[in-house]
Coordinates of C-alpha atoms and ligand atoms in Angstrom, one line a residue:
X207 CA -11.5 66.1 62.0
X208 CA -12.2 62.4 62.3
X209 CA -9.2 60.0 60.8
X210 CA -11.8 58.3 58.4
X211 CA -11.8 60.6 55.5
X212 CA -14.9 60.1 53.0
X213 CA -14.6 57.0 51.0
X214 CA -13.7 57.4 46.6
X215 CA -16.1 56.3 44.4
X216 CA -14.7 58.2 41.7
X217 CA -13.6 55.9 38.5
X218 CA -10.9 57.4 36.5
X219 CA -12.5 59.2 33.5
X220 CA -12.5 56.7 30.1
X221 CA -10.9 59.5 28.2
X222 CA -8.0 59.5 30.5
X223 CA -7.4 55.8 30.8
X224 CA -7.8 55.3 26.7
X225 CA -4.8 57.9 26.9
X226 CA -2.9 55.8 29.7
X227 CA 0.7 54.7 28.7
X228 CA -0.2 50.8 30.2
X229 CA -3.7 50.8 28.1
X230 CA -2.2 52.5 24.9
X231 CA -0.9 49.6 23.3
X232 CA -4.2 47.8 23.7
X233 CA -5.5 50.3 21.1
X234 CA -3.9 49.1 18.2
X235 CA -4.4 45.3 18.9
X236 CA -8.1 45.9 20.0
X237 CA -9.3 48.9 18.5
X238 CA -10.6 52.0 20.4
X239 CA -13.8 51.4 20.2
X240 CA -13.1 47.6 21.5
X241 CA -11.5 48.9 24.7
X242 CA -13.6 51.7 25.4
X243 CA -16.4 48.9 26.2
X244 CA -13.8 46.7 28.2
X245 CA -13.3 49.6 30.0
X246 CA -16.9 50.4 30.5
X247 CA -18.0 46.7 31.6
X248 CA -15.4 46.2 33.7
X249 CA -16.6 49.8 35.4
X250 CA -20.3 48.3 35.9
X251 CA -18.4 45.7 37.3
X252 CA -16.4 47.1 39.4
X253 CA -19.1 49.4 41.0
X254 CA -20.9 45.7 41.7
X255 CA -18.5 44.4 43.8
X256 CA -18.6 44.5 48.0
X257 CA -15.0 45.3 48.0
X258 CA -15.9 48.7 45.7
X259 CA -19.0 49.6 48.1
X260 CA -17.0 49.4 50.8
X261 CA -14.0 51.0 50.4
X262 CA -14.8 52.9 47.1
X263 CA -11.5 52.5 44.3
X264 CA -8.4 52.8 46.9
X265 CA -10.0 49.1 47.9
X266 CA -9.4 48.1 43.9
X267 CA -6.5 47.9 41.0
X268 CA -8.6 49.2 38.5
X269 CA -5.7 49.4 36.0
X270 CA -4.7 45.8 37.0
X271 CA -8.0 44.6 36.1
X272 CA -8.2 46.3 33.2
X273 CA -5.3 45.5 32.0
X274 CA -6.2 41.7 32.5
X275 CA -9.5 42.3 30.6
X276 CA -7.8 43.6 27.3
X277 CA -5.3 40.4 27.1
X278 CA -8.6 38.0 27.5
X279 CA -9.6 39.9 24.4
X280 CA -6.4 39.4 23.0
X281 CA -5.7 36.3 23.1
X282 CA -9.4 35.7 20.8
X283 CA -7.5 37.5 18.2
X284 CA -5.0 35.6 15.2
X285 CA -1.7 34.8 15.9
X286 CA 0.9 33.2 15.0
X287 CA 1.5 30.2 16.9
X288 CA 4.8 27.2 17.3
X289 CA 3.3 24.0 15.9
X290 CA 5.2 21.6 18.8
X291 CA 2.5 18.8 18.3
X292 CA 3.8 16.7 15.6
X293 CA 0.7 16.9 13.6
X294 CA 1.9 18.6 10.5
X295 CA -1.5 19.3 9.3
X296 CA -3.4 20.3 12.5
X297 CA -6.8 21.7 12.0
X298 CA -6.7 24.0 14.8
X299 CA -3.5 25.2 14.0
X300 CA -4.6 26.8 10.3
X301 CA -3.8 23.3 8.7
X302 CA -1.3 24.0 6.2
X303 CA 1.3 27.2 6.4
X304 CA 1.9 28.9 3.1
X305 CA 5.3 28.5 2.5
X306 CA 6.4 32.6 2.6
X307 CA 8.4 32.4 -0.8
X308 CA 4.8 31.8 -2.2
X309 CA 3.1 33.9 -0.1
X310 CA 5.5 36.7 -1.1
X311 CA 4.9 35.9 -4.8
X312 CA 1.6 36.9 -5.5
X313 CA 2.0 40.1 -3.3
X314 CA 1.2 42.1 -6.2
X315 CA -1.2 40.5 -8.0
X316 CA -3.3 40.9 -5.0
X317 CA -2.5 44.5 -4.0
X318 CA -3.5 46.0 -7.6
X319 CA -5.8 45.2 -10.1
X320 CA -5.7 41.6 -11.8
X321 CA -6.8 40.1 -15.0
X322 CA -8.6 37.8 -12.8
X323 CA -11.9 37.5 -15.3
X324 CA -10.3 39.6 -18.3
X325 CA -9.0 37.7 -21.3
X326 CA -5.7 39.5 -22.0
X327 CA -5.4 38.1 -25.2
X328 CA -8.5 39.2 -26.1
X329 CA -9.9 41.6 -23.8
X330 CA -13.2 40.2 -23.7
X331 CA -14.7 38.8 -19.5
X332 CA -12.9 35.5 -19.1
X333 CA -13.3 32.5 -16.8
X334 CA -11.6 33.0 -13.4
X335 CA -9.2 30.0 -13.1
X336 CA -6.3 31.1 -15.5
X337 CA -4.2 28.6 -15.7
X338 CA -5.2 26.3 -13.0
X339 CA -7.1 23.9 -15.5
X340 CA -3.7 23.6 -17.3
X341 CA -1.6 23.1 -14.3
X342 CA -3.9 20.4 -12.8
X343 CA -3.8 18.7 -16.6
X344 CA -0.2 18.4 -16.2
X345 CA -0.2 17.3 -12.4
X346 CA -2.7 14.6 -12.4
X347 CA -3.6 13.9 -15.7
X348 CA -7.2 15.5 -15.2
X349 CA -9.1 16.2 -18.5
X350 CA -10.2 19.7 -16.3
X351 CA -10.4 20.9 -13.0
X352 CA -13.3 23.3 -11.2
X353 CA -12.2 25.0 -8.0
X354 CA -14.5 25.9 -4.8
X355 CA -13.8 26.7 -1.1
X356 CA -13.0 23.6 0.6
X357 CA -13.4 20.0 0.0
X358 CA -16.7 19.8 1.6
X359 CA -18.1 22.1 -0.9
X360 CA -16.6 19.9 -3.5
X361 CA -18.9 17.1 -2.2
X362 CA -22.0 19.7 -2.2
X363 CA -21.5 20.4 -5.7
X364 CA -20.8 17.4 -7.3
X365 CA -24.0 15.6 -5.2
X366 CA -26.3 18.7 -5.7
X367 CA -25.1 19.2 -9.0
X368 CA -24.5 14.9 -11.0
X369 CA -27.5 13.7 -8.8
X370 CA -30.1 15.5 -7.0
X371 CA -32.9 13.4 -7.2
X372 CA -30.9 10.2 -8.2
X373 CA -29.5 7.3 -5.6
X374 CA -25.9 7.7 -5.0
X375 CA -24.3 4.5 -4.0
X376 CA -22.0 4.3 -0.8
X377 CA -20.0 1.8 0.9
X378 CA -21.3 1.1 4.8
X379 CA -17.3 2.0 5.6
X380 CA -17.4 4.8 4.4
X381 CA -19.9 7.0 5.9
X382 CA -17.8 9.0 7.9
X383 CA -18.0 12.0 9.8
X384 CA -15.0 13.9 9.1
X385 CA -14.2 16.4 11.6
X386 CA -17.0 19.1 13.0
X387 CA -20.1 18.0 11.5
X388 CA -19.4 17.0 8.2
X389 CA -20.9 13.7 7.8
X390 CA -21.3 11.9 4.3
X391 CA -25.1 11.1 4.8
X392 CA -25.9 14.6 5.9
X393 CA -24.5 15.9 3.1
X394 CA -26.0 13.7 0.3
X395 CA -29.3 14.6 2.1
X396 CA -28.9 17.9 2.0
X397 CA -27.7 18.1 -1.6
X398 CA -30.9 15.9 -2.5
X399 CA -29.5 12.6 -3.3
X400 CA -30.9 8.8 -2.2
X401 CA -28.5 7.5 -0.1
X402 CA -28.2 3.7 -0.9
X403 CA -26.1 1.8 1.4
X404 CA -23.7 -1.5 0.3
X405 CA -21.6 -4.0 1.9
X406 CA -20.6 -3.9 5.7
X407 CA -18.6 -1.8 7.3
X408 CA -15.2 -3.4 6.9
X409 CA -16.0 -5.6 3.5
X410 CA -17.3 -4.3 0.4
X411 CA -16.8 -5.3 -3.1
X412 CA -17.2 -4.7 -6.3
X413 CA -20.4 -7.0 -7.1
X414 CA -21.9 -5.0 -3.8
X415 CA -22.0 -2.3 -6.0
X416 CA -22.6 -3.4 -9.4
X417 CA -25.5 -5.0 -7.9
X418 CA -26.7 -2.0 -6.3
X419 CA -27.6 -0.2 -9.8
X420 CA -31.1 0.9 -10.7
X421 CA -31.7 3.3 -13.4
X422 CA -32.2 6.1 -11.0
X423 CA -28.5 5.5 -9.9
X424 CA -26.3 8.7 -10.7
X425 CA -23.5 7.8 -8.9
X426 CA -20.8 5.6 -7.1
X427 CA -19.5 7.7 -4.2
X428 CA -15.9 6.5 -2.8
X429 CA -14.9 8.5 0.4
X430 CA -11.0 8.2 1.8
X431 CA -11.3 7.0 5.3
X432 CA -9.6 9.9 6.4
X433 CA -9.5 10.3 10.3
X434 CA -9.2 6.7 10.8
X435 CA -8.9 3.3 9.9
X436 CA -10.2 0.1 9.8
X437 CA -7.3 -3.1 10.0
X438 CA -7.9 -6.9 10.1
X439 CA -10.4 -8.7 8.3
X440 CA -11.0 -6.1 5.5
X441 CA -11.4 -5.9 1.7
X442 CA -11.9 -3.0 -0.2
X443 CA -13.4 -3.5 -3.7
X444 CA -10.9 -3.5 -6.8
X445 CA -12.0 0.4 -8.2
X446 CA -10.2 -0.8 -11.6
X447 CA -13.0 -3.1 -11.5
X448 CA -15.7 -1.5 -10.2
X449 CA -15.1 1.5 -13.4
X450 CA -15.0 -1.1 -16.0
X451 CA -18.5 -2.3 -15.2
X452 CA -19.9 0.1 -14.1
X453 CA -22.9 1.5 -17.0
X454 CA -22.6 5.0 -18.8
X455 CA -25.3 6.9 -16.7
X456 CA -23.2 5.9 -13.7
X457 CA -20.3 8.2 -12.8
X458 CA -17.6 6.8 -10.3
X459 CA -16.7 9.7 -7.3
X460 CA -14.0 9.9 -5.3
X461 CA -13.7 12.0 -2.3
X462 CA -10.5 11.4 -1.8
X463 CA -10.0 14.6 0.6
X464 CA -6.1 14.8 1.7
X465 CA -4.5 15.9 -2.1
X466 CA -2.0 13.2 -1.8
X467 CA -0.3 13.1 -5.2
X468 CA 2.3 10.4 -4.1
X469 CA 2.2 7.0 -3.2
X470 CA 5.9 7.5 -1.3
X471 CA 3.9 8.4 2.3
X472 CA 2.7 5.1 2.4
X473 CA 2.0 2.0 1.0
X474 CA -1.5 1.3 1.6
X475 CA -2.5 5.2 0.0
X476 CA -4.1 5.6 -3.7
X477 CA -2.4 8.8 -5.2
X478 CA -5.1 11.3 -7.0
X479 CA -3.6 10.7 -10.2
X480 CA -4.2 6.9 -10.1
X481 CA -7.8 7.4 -8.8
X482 CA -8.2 9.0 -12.3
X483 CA -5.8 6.0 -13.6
X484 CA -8.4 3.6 -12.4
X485 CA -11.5 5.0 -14.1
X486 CA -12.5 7.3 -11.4
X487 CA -14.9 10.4 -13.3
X488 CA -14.2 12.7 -10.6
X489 CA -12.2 13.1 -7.6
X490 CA -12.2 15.7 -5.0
X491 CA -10.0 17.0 -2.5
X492 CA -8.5 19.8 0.3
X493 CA -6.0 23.0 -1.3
X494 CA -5.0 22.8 2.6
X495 CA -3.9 19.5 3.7
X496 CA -1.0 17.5 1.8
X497 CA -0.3 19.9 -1.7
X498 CA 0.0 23.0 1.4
X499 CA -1.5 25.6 -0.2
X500 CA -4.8 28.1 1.0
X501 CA -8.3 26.7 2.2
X502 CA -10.0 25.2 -1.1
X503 CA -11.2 22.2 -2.6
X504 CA -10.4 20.7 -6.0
X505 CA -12.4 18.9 -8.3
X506 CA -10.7 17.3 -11.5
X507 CA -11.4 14.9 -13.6
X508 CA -13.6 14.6 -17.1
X509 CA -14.4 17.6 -18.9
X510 CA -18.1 16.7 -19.5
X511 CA -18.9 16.5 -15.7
X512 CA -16.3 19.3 -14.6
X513 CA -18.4 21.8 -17.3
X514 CA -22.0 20.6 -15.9
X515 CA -20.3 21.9 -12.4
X516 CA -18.9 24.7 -13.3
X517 CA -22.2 26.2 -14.9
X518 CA -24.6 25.2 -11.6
X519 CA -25.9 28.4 -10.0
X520 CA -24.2 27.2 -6.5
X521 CA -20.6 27.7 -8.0
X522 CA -21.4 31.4 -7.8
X523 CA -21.5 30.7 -3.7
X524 CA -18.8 28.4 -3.5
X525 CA -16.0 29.9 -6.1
X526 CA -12.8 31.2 -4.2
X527 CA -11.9 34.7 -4.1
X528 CA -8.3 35.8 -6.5
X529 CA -6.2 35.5 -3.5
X530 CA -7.0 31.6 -2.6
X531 CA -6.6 31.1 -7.2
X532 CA -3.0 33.2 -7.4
X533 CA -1.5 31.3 -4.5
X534 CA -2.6 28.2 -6.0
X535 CA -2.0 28.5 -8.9
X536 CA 1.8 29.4 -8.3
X537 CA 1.8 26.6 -5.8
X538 CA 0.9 24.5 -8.8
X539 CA 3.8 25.8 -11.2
X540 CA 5.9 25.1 -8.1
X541 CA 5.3 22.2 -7.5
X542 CA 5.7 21.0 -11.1
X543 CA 9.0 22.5 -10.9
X544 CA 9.8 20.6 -8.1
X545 CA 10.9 23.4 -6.0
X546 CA 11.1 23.7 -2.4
X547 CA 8.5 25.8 -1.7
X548 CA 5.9 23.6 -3.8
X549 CA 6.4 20.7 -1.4
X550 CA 3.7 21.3 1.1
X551 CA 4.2 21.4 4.9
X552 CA 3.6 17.7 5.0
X553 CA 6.7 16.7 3.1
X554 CA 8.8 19.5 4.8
X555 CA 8.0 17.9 8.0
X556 CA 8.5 14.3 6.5
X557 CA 11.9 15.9 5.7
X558 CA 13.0 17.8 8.8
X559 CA 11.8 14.7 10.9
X560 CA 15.4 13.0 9.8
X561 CA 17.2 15.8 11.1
X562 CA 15.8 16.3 14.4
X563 CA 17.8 13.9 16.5
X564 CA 20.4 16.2 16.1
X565 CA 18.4 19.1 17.0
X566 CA 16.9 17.6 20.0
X567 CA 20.3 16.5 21.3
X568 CA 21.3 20.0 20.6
X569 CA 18.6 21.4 22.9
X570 CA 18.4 19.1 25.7
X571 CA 22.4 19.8 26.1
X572 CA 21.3 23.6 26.2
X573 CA 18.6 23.6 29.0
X574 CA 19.9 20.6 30.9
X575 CA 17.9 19.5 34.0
X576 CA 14.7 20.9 31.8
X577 CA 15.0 19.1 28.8
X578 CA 15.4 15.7 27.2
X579 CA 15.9 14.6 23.9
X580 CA 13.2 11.6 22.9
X581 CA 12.3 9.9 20.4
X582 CA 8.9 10.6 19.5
X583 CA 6.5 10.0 16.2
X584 CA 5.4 12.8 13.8
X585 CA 1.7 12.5 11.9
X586 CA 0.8 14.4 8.3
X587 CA -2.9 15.0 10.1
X588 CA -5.7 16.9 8.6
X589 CA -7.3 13.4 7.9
X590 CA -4.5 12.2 5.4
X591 CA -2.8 9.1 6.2
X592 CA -4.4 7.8 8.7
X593 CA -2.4 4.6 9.8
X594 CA 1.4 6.1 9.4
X595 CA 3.5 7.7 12.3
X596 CA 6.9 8.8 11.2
X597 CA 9.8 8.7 13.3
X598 CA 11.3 11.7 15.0
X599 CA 12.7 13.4 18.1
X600 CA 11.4 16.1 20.0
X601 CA 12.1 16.9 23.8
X602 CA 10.5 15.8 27.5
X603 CA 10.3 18.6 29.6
X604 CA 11.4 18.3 33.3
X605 CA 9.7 21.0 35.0
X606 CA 8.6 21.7 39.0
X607 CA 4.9 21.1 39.5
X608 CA 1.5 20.5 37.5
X609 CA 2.5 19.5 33.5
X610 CA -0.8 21.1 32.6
X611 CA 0.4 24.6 34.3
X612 CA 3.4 24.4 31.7
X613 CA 1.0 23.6 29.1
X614 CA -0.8 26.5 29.2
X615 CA 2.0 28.8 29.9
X616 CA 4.3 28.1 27.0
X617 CA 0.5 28.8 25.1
X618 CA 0.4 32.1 27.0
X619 CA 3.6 32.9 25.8
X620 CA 3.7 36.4 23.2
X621 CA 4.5 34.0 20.5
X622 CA 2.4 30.6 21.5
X623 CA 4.2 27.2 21.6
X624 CA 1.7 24.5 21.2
X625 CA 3.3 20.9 22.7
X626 CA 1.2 18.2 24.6
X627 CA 1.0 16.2 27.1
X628 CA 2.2 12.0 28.0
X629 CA 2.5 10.5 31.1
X630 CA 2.5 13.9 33.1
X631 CA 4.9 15.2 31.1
X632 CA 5.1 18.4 28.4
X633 CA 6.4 16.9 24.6
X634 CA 7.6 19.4 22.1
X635 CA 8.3 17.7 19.0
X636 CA 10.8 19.4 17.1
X637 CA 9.4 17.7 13.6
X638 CA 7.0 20.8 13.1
X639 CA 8.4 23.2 13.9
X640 CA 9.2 26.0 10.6
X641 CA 12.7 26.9 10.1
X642 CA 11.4 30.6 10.8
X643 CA 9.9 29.6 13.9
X644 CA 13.3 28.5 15.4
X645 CA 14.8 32.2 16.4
X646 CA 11.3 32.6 18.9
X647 CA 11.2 28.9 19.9
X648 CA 14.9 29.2 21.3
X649 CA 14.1 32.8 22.9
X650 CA 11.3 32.2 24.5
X651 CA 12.3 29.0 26.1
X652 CA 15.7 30.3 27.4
X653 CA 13.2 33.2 29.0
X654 CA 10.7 30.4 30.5
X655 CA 13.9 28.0 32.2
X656 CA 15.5 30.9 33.3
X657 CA 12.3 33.0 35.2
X658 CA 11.5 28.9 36.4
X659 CA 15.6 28.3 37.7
X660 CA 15.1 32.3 39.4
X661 CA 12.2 30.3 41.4
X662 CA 14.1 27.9 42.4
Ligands
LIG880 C1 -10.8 16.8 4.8 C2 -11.8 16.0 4.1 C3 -13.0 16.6 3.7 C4 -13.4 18.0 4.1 O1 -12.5 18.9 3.4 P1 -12.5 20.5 3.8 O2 -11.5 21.0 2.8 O3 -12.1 20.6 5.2 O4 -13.9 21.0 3.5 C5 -13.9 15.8 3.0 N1 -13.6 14.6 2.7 C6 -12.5 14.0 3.1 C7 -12.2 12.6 2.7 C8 -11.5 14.7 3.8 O5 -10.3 14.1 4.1

């Protein structure tokens, strides 16, 4: 008999690996169906390769690569991640948190039936927003309120819905692209409005607008300069102002985008409510970024204008499902209560940022040699106060080899910790991170200094 036996290029059966203890687990995170196609590609694969046609599978790991194929898949799916960035409101990381008290609260409305377009009181098909209007009333001082998806939807319907047709008046500082395609001429385009430009792009005033009126002007658009700012030589127009003269066919929008109700962030910030102090008709912003609550946008403001939007046939695409309206309107009541769970992430960070000198000095003294307390700044994010930082602490790791390679490990980890990088170094600031987060932050660091002082 010669010593080469005949070379294996039998694959394990599907059946049998979908019943494999390593591949098992897969199941429930991927689905059956899901890994019975990984398992499949990675076959015609695997049959491809020089090293297979060769030596047939005793030349391959078959389970290995497997197995490496189902955690690509994965990691495409939700999870939850450790916001370590100091952006409080961070667009890729699902913006703003439901605080779980709230979350918890409406568990029950949204697992049964709800009276979600039944009139209790009288059992005739109601309107969906409950109490909402009410809440908002008492919030802002807003005659009404109409609630959509997002904020950009807001813009839609208020352009598409007070002036298709008619010019819309805009600042030249003010037409912004605010994050992934969302730019203020687009939209007015697309929603069938005249775009007429005024001023320059760090001066406009009032008379730029009031001069800009024709007959076919519906409306004076204001947009928040949200992902930025312009400082020096600038002047803004007085909106007081602008309102008072402005003529009745004229209505005066204001995309004001980040929901801040206070002016305590910042000095140089126009709360909602004073917008609507001013003489603003309308204005419109995020459910997600400052208040904290679920994706939506908010419009509020007169009752004339809020009723012509809320009988347009596009409200039917753009309303929010029961589960978005019953978490915000308890984050409403909340907040009007002034609890602690009504605050948004925003001031929860603002608030933890005070104590996390402490914290950081805490940490650094348990992972010495990796760790080093800093002071660092925290942002609110989501395009809401632009020109503030906050003061904070967070920690500078000290770690062997590439700061990149740390990076992406601590994102590799089962529960993700998302820092950044300065100066070739990895920063976790310790100003976003949840209280409930704290438990996973601590394991799974401990794990990662101890596998890297093993190395050593
Ligand atoms: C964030 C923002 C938007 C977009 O809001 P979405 O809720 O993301 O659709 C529009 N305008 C301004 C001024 C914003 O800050």
């Amino acid at each position: 008999m010669s010593a080469k036996t005949a070379v294996n290029y039998r694959l394990p059966q599907v059946e049998q690996l979908l019943q494999h203890n390593i591949l098992v687990p897969y199941i429930r995170i991927l689905s059956r169906p899901v890994v019975t196609e990984i398992i499949r590609a990675q076959f015609a694969k695997i049959r491809q390769s020089p090293l297979f046609k060769e030596k047939g599978v005793d030349g391959i790991d078959v389970l290995q690569l497997l197995v490496k194929a189902c955690e690509e898949q994965q990691l495409r799916r939700q999870t939850r991640v450790i916001n370590a960035t100091g952006i409080a409101v961070h667009t890729n990381l699902g913006r703003s948190p439901l605080c779980p008290e709230l979350w918890d609260s409406v568990r029950h409305i949204n697992t049964g039936y709800s009276n979600l377009e039944l009139e209790l009181s009288s059992g005739k098909r109601g309107g969906r927003n409950g109490l909402l209007s009410t809440l908002v009333n008492a919030w802002l001082g807003a005659e009404d309120c109409v609630l959509v998806n997002n904020n950009a939807a807001s813009m839609y319907l208020i352009l598409h819905a007070l002036a298709a047709g008619k010019e819309v008046i805009v600042s030249r500082g003010e037409q912004i692209q605010i994050g992934g395609g969302f730019r203020i001429p687009d939209i007015l385009a697309l929603s069938g409005c005249k775009l007429v430009e005024v001023g320059t792009t760090n001066i406009t005033t009032s008379d730029d607008y009031i001069d800009a009126i024709t007959e076919n002007t519906a409306m004076v658009l204001m947009v928040h300069q949200s992902n930025f700012s312009i400082q020096g030589f600038t002047e803004s127009p007085d909106i007081q102002d602008v309102a008072r003269r402005l003529p009745e066919h004229v209505q005066l929008v204001v995309d004001q985008g980040s929901g801040l109700s206070t002016e305590q962030y910042a000095d140089s910030e126009t709360s909602l409510a004073r917008y609507l102090q001013m003489g603003a008709d309308l204005v419109c912003f995020s459910g997600d970024k400052i208040i904290g609550g679920p994706q939506a946008g908010f419009i509020a403001g007169r009752s004339e204008l809020t009723k012509i939007l809320a009988k347009n046939p596009m409200m039917r695409a753009f309303r929010p499902g029961r589960i978005v309206l019953s978490l915000l309107e308890e984050l409403l009541v909340r907040k009007l209560n002034q609890l602690d769970s009504g605050e948004g992430v925003a001031q929860h960070a603002l608030n933890r940022a005070q104590q996390t000198r402490e914290l950081a000095d805490e940490l650094a003294a348990r992972w010495p040699g990796y760790a080093q307390a800093t002071p660092m700044q925290m942002q609110v994010g989501g395009g809401s106060i632009p020109s503030e930082t906050y003061d904070c602490f967070g920690l500078t790791l000290s770690l062997p080899g590439k700061a990149q390679q740390h990076l992406d490990a601590l994102r590799a980890l089962a529960t993700p910790i998302i820092g950044y990088l300065q100066s070739e170094r990895v920063l976790l600031n310790l100003a976003t991170l949840l209280p409930e987060d704290m438990a996973l932050f601590l394991s799974q660091l401990d794990s990662y200094f101890e596998a890297l002082g093993a190395q050593a």
